[in-house]
Amino acid sequence: MSETTPQEPAPLSESEIVASRRAKLKRFRDELGFDPYGRREDGLLAIAAARARFSEEAHVAFDAASKEAKATGAVPADARAVVKVAGRIVQHRDMGKLVFLFLRDESGDLQVSVSKAAVEANAFELAKAADYGDILVAEGPIGRTNKGEVCVWATRVSLGAKSLAAPPEKWHGLSDPELRYRRRYVDMYANPETARVFAMRARIVSRIRRFMDARGFLEVETPVLQPIAGGAAARPFTTHHNALDMPLFMRIAPELYLKRCLVGGMRKVYEINRNFRNEGIDRSHNPEFTAMEVYEAFGDYGTMMELTESLIHHLACEMVEERRTAGLRVGGAGVSGGPVLPWGELDIDYSSPFVKVTFEELFRRGAGCDMRDFAAVRAKARALGLHHEAKLDDWLVVNEVFEECAEPLIDPCRPTFVTDYPSAISPLTRPHAHDPALCGRWDIFIGGMEVGPAYTELNDPDIQLAKFTEQLKGADDEESTFRTLDEDFVESLRVGMPPAGGLGIGIDRLVMLLTDSQSIRDVILFPLLKSMAPKQEGDGEGGGEGEGGGAAKSGGHA
């Protein structure tokens, strides 16, 4: 007779998994007496805090006392800390009279050992039958196993929430990027690095606020719903207010309102806000994003440069220390001993001072001609294949050639300020007195991305009115948005706005850089995704995420 190899049972379908879990929910409630959706629990510790209460000395003493008690029948003295934790089951091993579980919360993983002799009978049955993804509460002394694993030796186990959904395959986490974004609530506990990035993001934003507050800036809030879309070059989302019967736009930038604060007498203001731009989606653009705008009366783009460099250098130093503490990779010392952080294959050196180069100099190096020689610039544009150049204003052609030829020359591993942009493409910026063709504007580039601009703000109401009404030949809808006439804002300038410096920083892009995240969707909890196609009978997951094309240059930052 030939021997036959036993076949492994066929894996359960998703519907069979859900049916099994619903049956367990009924059993937990009806037979074991547990509320499958838990109750209030006081005294819970984060898993990392519970782990920190482990004492090797107390464990060794208890171990010795237990061995002695076996001979005498006495109850061993136990000085181990008693902890109560809650988390989602990410590992489960049933050894008969002993069940080993690993629970996970946002601070980490911890083993829980459940012995039949140490807990109530219904609690032991709960531990044996619990599924991956169930949320359990466990209480008991914290010690370690014979193999050295720190664990809670449970004296009480209860249910926090029964998970009815099928877990990620084999509990190695979601791997498909789209599913991770779409089911972020699973991604965050199935992939601990995801939760770590969002915890880092929260700390980065808190540090920004502390830095700005320490510099004497006042945080304010301006409208999200605005009657006129202005303050940036972007296509807005439109909506309608029924009670007032008026069209409104979702904020593309808070600039014009923050400047009104300067008119009103506030000297130093900032806002960390959500902006909305009706544009494409790609690695560094999301239609809904977070930015910080800053305005300082009697400052200029130079004061904003010092503020920005100090802030980003400070954040990078803090992140180096945070990554070292977490055991994550950091780079070596930078050119002046400053912080170096990894970003994909790059090591970005945040040493101070940052690199500074003028727009005109960088243009000349990249294009091989002077940017004011419009005939040569147009010839370069045609050589680059920009055949629509004939339809564009001279300065718009200069800007397109700059983006094609000059921006790639910027070292992605060094934060770089590109200064003194052409006035014609910067309609909210004050022209230089010595050369009105140029203005007090810079953009900072890090890792090949534009992270934000700053301006010496235009506060002459007559020049501002002229720029709002000026039309550049070939300007698209987004460029034209810059020139939307906000009569009330012009009137505020007539009241008198002090000279000022203004700054916009894309928080999402900055967080990408500081957390070594390669896509803006990795640092936005719930990024906008294309709707799933309706699921048909017999279909798997339907519909994919749409990658929008032609994202506006300004989409990821203020």
PDB file of C-alpha atoms in Angstrom, residues 359-360 371-372 395 420-424 430-441:
ATOM      1  CA  PHE A 359      16.458  82.420  -9.451  1.00  0.00           C
ATOM      2  CA  GLU A 360      18.386  84.303 -12.139  1.00  0.00           C
ATOM      3  CA  MET A 371      16.293  84.932 -18.413  1.00  0.00           C
ATOM      4  CA  ARG A 372      15.715  88.508 -19.633  1.00  0.00           C
ATOM      5  CA  TRP A 395       7.651  85.536 -17.928  1.00  0.00           C
ATOM      6  CA  ASP A 420      14.405  86.767  -6.057  1.00  0.00           C
ATOM      7  CA  TYR A 421      11.750  85.427  -8.424  1.00  0.00           C
ATOM      8  CA  PRO A 422      10.339  87.443 -11.339  1.00  0.00           C
ATOM      9  CA  SER A 423       7.679  89.887 -10.150  1.00  0.00           C
ATOM     10  CA  ALA A 424       5.262  89.020 -12.962  1.00  0.00           C
ATOM     11  CA  ARG A 430       6.624  93.370  -3.295  1.00  0.00           C
ATOM     12  CA  PRO A 431       8.945  94.237  -6.225  1.00  0.00           C
ATOM     13  CA  HIS A 432      12.544  95.140  -5.440  1.00  0.00           C
ATOM     14  CA  ALA A 433      13.092  98.892  -5.428  1.00  0.00           C
ATOM     15  CA  HIS A 434      16.411  98.494  -7.275  1.00  0.00           C
ATOM     16  CA  ASP A 435      15.005  96.073  -9.907  1.00  0.00           C
ATOM     17  CA  PRO A 436      11.193  95.986 -10.197  1.00  0.00           C
ATOM     18  CA  ALA A 437      11.385  92.999 -12.573  1.00  0.00           C
ATOM     19  CA  LEU A 438      12.356  90.925  -9.521  1.00  0.00           C
ATOM     20  CA  CYS A 439      10.633  90.639  -6.170  1.00  0.00           C
ATOM     21  CA  GLY A 440      11.238  89.623  -2.571  1.00  0.00           C
ATOM     22  CA  ARG A 441      10.268  85.973  -2.873  1.00  0.00           C
TER      23      ARG A 441
END
